[in-house]
Short mmCIF file of C-alpha atoms and ligand atoms in Angstrom, two decimals:
data_model
loop_
_atom_site.label_atom_id
_atom_site.label_comp_id
_atom_site.label_asym_id
_atom_site.label_seq_id
_atom_site.Cartn_x
_atom_site.Cartn_y
_atom_site.Cartn_z
CA MET A 172 124.39 136.06 94.28
CA HIS A 173 126.16 139.18 95.41
CA ARG A 174 129.24 139.78 93.32
CA PRO A 175 131.36 142.65 94.74
CA ARG A 176 134.06 141.63 92.27
CA ARG A 177 132.08 143.35 89.47
CA ASN A 178 133.25 146.68 90.90
CA ARG A 179 136.85 145.54 90.50
CA LYS A 180 136.70 144.11 86.97
CA SER A 181 138.70 146.84 85.22
CA ALA A 182 141.13 149.58 86.08
CA ALA A 183 138.51 152.12 84.95
CA ILE A 184 135.91 150.81 87.39
CA ARG A 185 138.43 150.37 90.19
CA ASN A 186 139.57 153.96 89.77
CA MET A 187 136.01 155.24 89.51
CA VAL A 188 134.95 153.69 92.82
CA ALA A 189 138.22 154.30 94.69
CA GLU A 190 137.34 155.72 98.11
CA THR A 191 140.68 157.30 98.94
CA HIS A 192 142.78 159.65 96.86
CA LEU A 193 146.31 160.63 97.60
CA GLY A 194 148.16 163.38 95.79
CA VAL A 195 151.46 165.12 96.25
CA GLU A 196 149.53 168.12 97.64
CA HIS A 197 148.83 166.05 100.77
CA LEU A 198 152.50 165.48 101.53
CA ILE A 199 154.94 167.44 103.67
CA TYR A 200 158.61 166.74 103.00
CA PRO A 201 161.11 166.82 105.92
CA LEU A 202 164.50 168.42 105.22
CA PHE A 203 167.62 168.45 107.39
CA LEU A 204 169.75 171.57 107.50
CA VAL A 205 173.40 171.77 108.54
CA GLU A 206 175.54 174.91 108.94
CA GLY A 207 178.11 175.81 106.28
CA SER A 208 178.21 175.61 102.51
CA ASN A 209 178.51 172.95 99.80
CA LYS A 210 177.46 170.17 102.17
CA LYS A 211 175.34 167.16 101.29
CA ILE A 212 175.97 164.61 103.99
CA GLU A 213 174.44 161.15 103.87
CA ILE A 214 172.44 159.82 106.81
CA SER A 215 173.20 156.11 106.87
CA SER A 216 170.00 155.05 108.64
CA LEU A 217 167.84 157.27 106.37
CA PRO A 218 168.72 156.29 102.79
CA ASN A 219 168.47 159.09 100.19
CA MET A 220 167.97 161.73 102.90
CA TYR A 221 170.79 164.21 103.47
CA ARG A 222 171.98 166.90 105.82
CA TRP A 223 172.05 169.90 103.48
CA SER A 224 173.83 173.21 103.81
CA LEU A 225 171.60 176.11 102.84
CA ASP A 226 173.14 176.74 99.39
CA LEU A 227 172.46 173.16 98.29
CA LEU A 228 169.16 173.01 100.16
CA LEU A 229 167.84 175.88 98.04
CA LYS A 230 168.54 173.79 94.92
CA GLU A 231 166.94 170.72 96.48
CA VAL A 232 163.79 172.70 97.32
CA GLU A 233 163.68 173.99 93.75
CA THR A 234 163.75 170.39 92.48
CA CYS A 235 161.00 169.41 94.92
CA VAL A 236 158.84 172.38 93.92
CA SER A 237 159.19 171.37 90.26
CA LEU A 238 157.88 167.93 91.27
CA GLY A 239 154.84 169.55 92.89
CA ILE A 240 155.89 169.45 96.56
CA HIS A 241 154.91 172.74 98.18
CA THR A 242 155.08 172.08 101.92
CA PHE A 243 158.26 171.31 103.85
CA VAL A 244 159.27 170.78 107.45
CA LEU A 245 162.79 171.89 108.31
CA PHE A 246 165.01 170.39 111.04
CA PRO A 247 168.39 171.75 112.18
CA VAL A 248 171.49 169.63 112.78
CA VAL A 249 173.25 171.63 115.48
CA ASP A 250 176.94 171.28 116.32
CA GLU A 251 177.59 169.91 119.82
CA SER A 252 179.56 173.10 120.68
CA LYS A 253 176.39 175.21 120.28
CA LYS A 254 174.27 173.10 122.62
CA ASP A 255 173.60 174.06 126.21
CA GLU A 256 171.16 173.23 129.01
CA ILE A 257 168.72 175.98 128.04
CA ALA A 258 168.85 175.56 124.23
CA SER A 259 169.82 179.23 123.95
CA TYR A 260 171.08 178.80 120.38
CA SER A 261 167.50 178.05 119.28
CA TYR A 262 166.67 181.76 119.44
CA ALA A 263 170.14 183.27 118.94
CA SER A 264 170.20 186.09 116.40
CA ASP A 265 172.96 184.40 114.35
CA ASN A 266 171.20 181.02 114.28
CA PHE A 267 171.68 179.37 110.86
CA TYR A 268 168.27 177.70 111.02
CA LEU A 269 166.49 181.06 111.36
CA GLU A 270 168.62 182.46 108.54
CA ALA A 271 167.63 179.49 106.38
CA ILE A 272 163.94 180.16 107.08
CA ARG A 273 164.42 183.77 105.94
CA GLN A 274 166.21 182.76 102.75
CA LEU A 275 163.89 179.89 101.87
CA LYS A 276 160.85 182.18 102.18
CA GLU A 277 162.60 184.86 100.17
CA HIS A 278 163.46 182.44 97.34
CA PHE A 279 160.18 180.52 97.48
CA PRO A 280 157.45 182.83 98.82
CA HIS A 281 154.74 180.39 97.77
CA ILE A 282 155.92 177.32 99.69
CA GLU A 283 154.54 176.51 103.15
CA LEU A 284 157.41 176.10 105.55
CA MET A 285 156.97 174.33 108.87
CA SER A 286 159.37 174.34 111.80
CA ASP A 287 160.07 172.04 114.71
CA VAL A 288 159.71 173.46 118.20
CA ALA A 289 161.37 171.40 120.92
CA MET A 290 164.63 171.77 122.83
CA ASP A 291 166.25 168.50 121.77
CA PRO A 292 168.30 169.60 118.72
CA TYR A 293 169.82 172.43 120.81
CA SER A 294 169.96 170.83 124.23
CA SER A 295 173.12 169.38 125.77
CA ASP A 296 170.79 166.94 127.55
CA GLY A 297 169.11 165.82 124.31
CA HIS A 298 165.68 166.25 125.87
CA ASP A 299 162.72 168.24 124.57
CA GLY A 300 162.40 170.18 127.84
CA LEU A 301 164.59 171.64 130.57
CA VAL A 302 166.26 169.03 132.76
CA LYS A 303 166.81 169.41 136.49
CA ASP A 304 168.07 166.55 138.67
CA GLY A 305 167.03 164.10 135.97
CA GLU A 306 163.50 165.50 135.77
CA ILE A 307 162.00 167.21 132.71
CA LEU A 308 160.49 170.48 133.91
CA ASN A 309 157.25 171.53 132.24
CA ASP A 310 156.35 175.14 133.07
CA GLU A 311 159.97 176.31 133.07
CA THR A 312 160.31 174.95 129.51
CA LEU A 313 157.41 177.00 128.11
CA PRO A 314 159.21 180.38 127.93
CA ILE A 315 162.06 178.71 125.99
CA LEU A 316 159.61 177.18 123.52
CA GLY A 317 157.96 180.60 123.32
CA LYS A 318 161.22 182.35 122.43
CA MET A 319 162.02 179.66 119.87
CA SER A 320 158.58 179.99 118.26
CA LEU A 321 158.67 183.77 118.20
CA SER A 322 162.14 183.78 116.58
CA GLN A 323 160.86 181.39 113.92
CA ALA A 324 157.76 183.51 113.33
CA GLN A 325 159.93 186.62 113.00
CA ALA A 326 162.09 184.76 110.46
CA GLY A 327 158.95 184.07 108.41
CA ILE A 328 157.93 180.52 109.23
CA ASP A 329 154.39 179.65 108.07
CA ILE A 330 153.60 176.80 110.45
CA ILE A 331 155.01 176.25 113.94
CA GLY A 332 155.33 172.57 114.84
CA PRO A 333 155.60 172.03 118.61
CA SER A 334 156.94 168.47 118.96
CA ASP A 335 157.96 168.68 122.60
CA MET A 336 154.80 167.36 124.36
CA MET A 337 155.01 169.79 127.29
CA ASP A 338 151.59 170.52 128.81
CA GLY A 339 150.13 173.90 127.91
CA ARG A 340 152.63 174.73 125.19
CA VAL A 341 150.15 175.30 122.37
CA GLY A 342 148.23 177.89 124.40
CA TYR A 343 151.45 179.53 125.55
CA ILE A 344 152.83 179.81 122.01
CA ARG A 345 149.49 180.95 120.48
CA GLU A 346 149.10 183.70 123.05
CA LEU A 347 152.64 184.94 122.57
CA LEU A 348 152.39 184.93 118.77
CA ASP A 349 149.08 186.82 118.87
CA LEU A 350 150.46 189.33 121.34
CA GLU A 351 153.43 190.00 119.06
CA GLY A 352 151.22 190.36 115.98
CA TYR A 353 151.89 186.97 114.36
CA THR A 354 148.22 186.12 114.07
CA GLN A 355 148.70 184.43 110.69
CA THR A 356 151.39 182.00 111.86
CA SER A 357 149.76 178.56 112.08
CA ILE A 358 150.35 175.89 114.70
CA MET A 359 150.38 172.23 113.72
CA SER A 360 150.58 170.53 117.06
CA TYR A 361 152.22 167.17 117.57
CA SER A 362 149.15 166.22 119.64
CA ALA A 363 149.38 162.47 120.01
CA LYS A 364 153.11 161.93 119.94
CA TYR A 365 154.14 158.56 121.29
CA ALA A 366 157.37 157.53 123.02
CA SER A 367 158.41 155.46 120.02
CA ALA A 368 161.46 153.46 118.98
CA PHE A 369 160.58 154.39 115.38
CA TYR A 370 162.39 157.75 115.83
CA GLY A 371 165.83 156.09 115.91
CA PRO A 372 167.09 157.15 112.45
CA PHE A 373 165.88 160.74 112.98
CA ARG A 374 167.94 160.99 116.17
CA ASP A 375 170.94 159.69 114.20
CA ALA A 376 170.33 162.42 111.62
CA LEU A 377 170.29 165.16 114.25
CA ASP A 378 172.62 163.59 116.82
CA SER A 379 169.83 164.39 119.23
CA ALA A 380 169.29 161.21 121.23
CA PRO A 381 168.75 161.87 124.97
CA LYS A 382 172.08 161.73 126.85
CA HIS A 383 170.33 160.01 129.75
CA GLY A 384 166.92 158.50 130.39
CA ASP A 385 164.12 158.34 127.86
CA LYS A 386 161.16 160.50 126.80
CA LYS A 387 158.45 158.48 128.50
CA THR A 388 157.49 161.17 131.03
CA TYR A 389 156.35 163.48 128.27
CA GLN A 390 155.71 161.46 125.10
CA MET A 391 152.68 159.17 125.20
CA ASN A 392 152.56 155.50 126.12
CA PRO A 393 152.02 153.37 122.97
CA ALA A 394 149.45 151.40 124.98
CA ASN A 395 147.07 154.36 125.12
CA LYS A 396 144.40 155.51 122.72
CA ARG A 397 141.80 157.38 124.79
CA GLU A 398 144.57 159.57 126.18
CA ALA A 399 145.06 160.88 122.62
CA LEU A 400 141.60 162.45 122.91
CA ILE A 401 142.71 164.38 126.00
CA GLU A 402 145.86 165.65 124.29
CA ALA A 403 143.98 166.58 121.11
CA SER A 404 141.16 168.33 123.01
CA LEU A 405 143.64 170.47 124.91
CA ASP A 406 145.56 171.40 121.76
CA ALA A 407 142.33 172.27 119.92
CA GLU A 408 141.12 174.34 122.87
CA GLU A 409 144.51 176.08 123.14
CA GLY A 410 144.36 177.16 119.52
CA ALA A 411 146.07 174.53 117.35
CA ASP A 412 145.13 174.78 113.66
CA MET A 413 145.95 171.15 112.88
CA LEU A 414 146.39 168.05 115.03
CA MET A 415 149.11 165.52 114.35
CA VAL A 416 149.49 161.85 115.22
CA LYS A 417 153.00 160.44 115.31
CA PRO A 418 154.19 157.84 114.31
CA ALA A 419 151.66 156.93 111.62
CA LEU A 420 151.62 153.29 110.55
CA ALA A 421 151.58 151.67 113.98
CA TYR A 422 148.98 154.26 115.08
CA LEU A 423 146.36 154.20 112.32
CA ASP A 424 143.66 153.63 114.95
CA VAL A 425 144.66 156.87 116.67
CA ILE A 426 144.55 158.79 113.37
CA HIS A 427 141.06 157.40 112.78
CA LEU A 428 139.97 158.27 116.31
CA LEU A 429 141.03 161.90 116.00
CA LYS A 430 139.46 162.21 112.56
CA GLU A 431 136.13 161.00 113.95
CA ASN A 432 136.24 163.31 116.96
CA PHE A 433 137.64 166.61 115.70
CA ASP A 434 136.75 169.02 112.94
CA LEU A 435 140.30 170.34 112.61
CA PRO A 436 142.53 168.90 109.88
CA ILE A 437 144.38 165.78 111.05
CA THR A 438 147.95 165.10 109.98
CA ALA A 439 150.21 162.11 110.55
CA TYR A 440 153.98 161.80 110.70
CA ASN A 441 155.20 158.76 108.77
CA VAL A 442 158.44 158.73 110.78
CA SER A 443 162.05 157.88 110.09
CA GLY A 444 161.93 154.27 111.30
CA GLU A 445 158.90 153.53 109.16
CA TYR A 446 160.79 154.81 106.10
CA ALA A 447 164.06 153.07 106.98
CA MET A 448 162.36 149.67 107.34
CA VAL A 449 160.97 149.85 103.81
CA HIS A 450 164.38 150.77 102.41
CA ALA A 451 166.09 147.95 104.29
CA ALA A 452 163.61 145.34 103.06
CA ALA A 453 163.70 146.70 99.49
CA GLN A 454 167.51 146.61 99.48
CA LYS A 455 167.36 142.93 100.31
CA GLY A 456 164.86 142.39 97.52
CA TRP A 457 162.22 141.27 100.02
CA LEU A 458 159.65 143.98 99.23
CA ASP A 459 158.94 146.22 96.26
CA TYR A 460 159.83 149.77 97.29
CA ASP A 461 157.34 151.70 95.13
CA SER A 462 154.39 149.45 95.92
CA ILE A 463 155.04 149.48 99.65
CA MET A 464 155.44 153.26 99.62
CA LEU A 465 152.12 153.75 97.81
CA GLU A 466 150.23 151.28 99.98
CA SER A 467 151.64 152.72 103.22
CA LEU A 468 150.80 156.32 102.33
CA LEU A 469 147.35 155.37 101.08
CA SER A 470 146.65 153.52 104.34
CA ILE A 471 147.56 156.58 106.38
CA LYS A 472 145.23 158.68 104.22
CA ARG A 473 142.44 156.08 104.45
CA ALA A 474 142.75 156.04 108.24
CA GLY A 475 141.90 159.75 108.21
CA ALA A 476 145.02 161.83 107.74
CA ASP A 477 144.49 164.96 105.65
CA GLY A 478 148.19 165.69 105.41
CA ILE A 479 151.17 163.34 105.80
CA LEU A 480 154.71 164.27 106.81
CA THR A 481 156.84 161.71 105.02
CA TYR A 482 160.39 161.06 103.80
CA PHE A 483 158.72 159.31 100.82
CA ALA A 484 157.38 162.63 99.49
CA LYS A 485 160.01 163.13 96.81
CA ASP A 486 159.92 159.52 95.56
CA PHE A 487 156.12 159.65 95.54
CA ALA A 488 156.13 162.89 93.55
CA GLN A 489 158.66 161.49 91.08
CA LEU A 490 156.61 158.32 90.63
CA LYS A 491 153.41 160.32 89.99
CA LYS A 492 155.21 162.53 87.51
CA ASP A 493 156.60 159.55 85.58
CA ALA A 494 153.24 157.74 85.57
C1 PBG B 76 162.00 166.34 118.08
C2 PBG B 76 161.45 165.43 117.03
C3 PBG B 76 161.63 164.05 116.87
C4 PBG B 76 161.04 163.70 115.66
C5 PBG B 76 160.47 164.86 115.13
N1 PBG B 76 160.72 165.92 115.99
C6 PBG B 76 162.39 163.07 117.70
C7 PBG B 76 162.01 162.82 119.09
O1 PBG B 76 160.99 163.30 119.60
O2 PBG B 76 162.81 162.16 119.75
C8 PBG B 76 161.03 162.33 115.04
C9 PBG B 76 160.80 162.26 113.56
C10 PBG B 76 161.13 160.97 112.89
O3 PBG B 76 161.49 159.96 113.52
O4 PBG B 76 161.05 160.94 111.65
N2 PBG B 76 161.31 166.44 119.25
#
């Protein structure tokens, strides 16, 4: 009789034959930055995540580094008064986000810092691209994304993260960065980014929900899988260093598909709604927070993600440290 259970009979054997390993080095921790000082503002739909002012953010990063987290993605919370139709604040010389990039890299030269490139945090329309007569313009958006990326590269960002889903943006940004001498600035492309309701808490955090319409003309239809191959091929061809799938848990098949078809590293964004659901259920005592966190992250890794952007990063690191 075949007895597969023999390979599960002790923790030692189970660990020896474990097929998937997840460590804190695989995780990228999102951080939200707000202008000013001495600010640590709760985000009600994202428990234990805060909008930090730079002074306190520096301390938070120090704590995270001591827990072994070395890669971060930074998002700006921009005051409504600074938003306009062309997202001009995104590349303004006095932009607090760019200043934060400079200071973070100065204080922590060894961390990898990733940005977000899209118009939505800076746009009075709340869309990732330029809006004209209710339409999201593609080619006219590219120069804005280019200016945003170049400003971030000049400030010292390590990885540019285009999350806007405009066609041709990876090639446009790569060419511009190379032309300006930023050949070492990486691009992690949000390749298969779906029009998902799981982004709700993130848009609360940034106050960045679209003022009208939705994002379905540029973000992908959740019904589609083969289309992810088209998006990923274009991004790879245009010079992306890493390909991302987003969200993660409802799209494990897409993560697997990209892993099987591309030699570039694959990353996945375990998004705000996925994190918020676990907190909500744990608060009610319906699920065990730590176990669900570990199982979710492991599943994303098993599906094929090399790196995972996740709000769980700090809790995961703490748990590993205490173990
Ligand atoms: C901006 C952006 C979004 C997220 C990351 N970058 C929101 C959106 O596209 O509407 C979502 C992240 C999350 O939900 O955790 N384009």
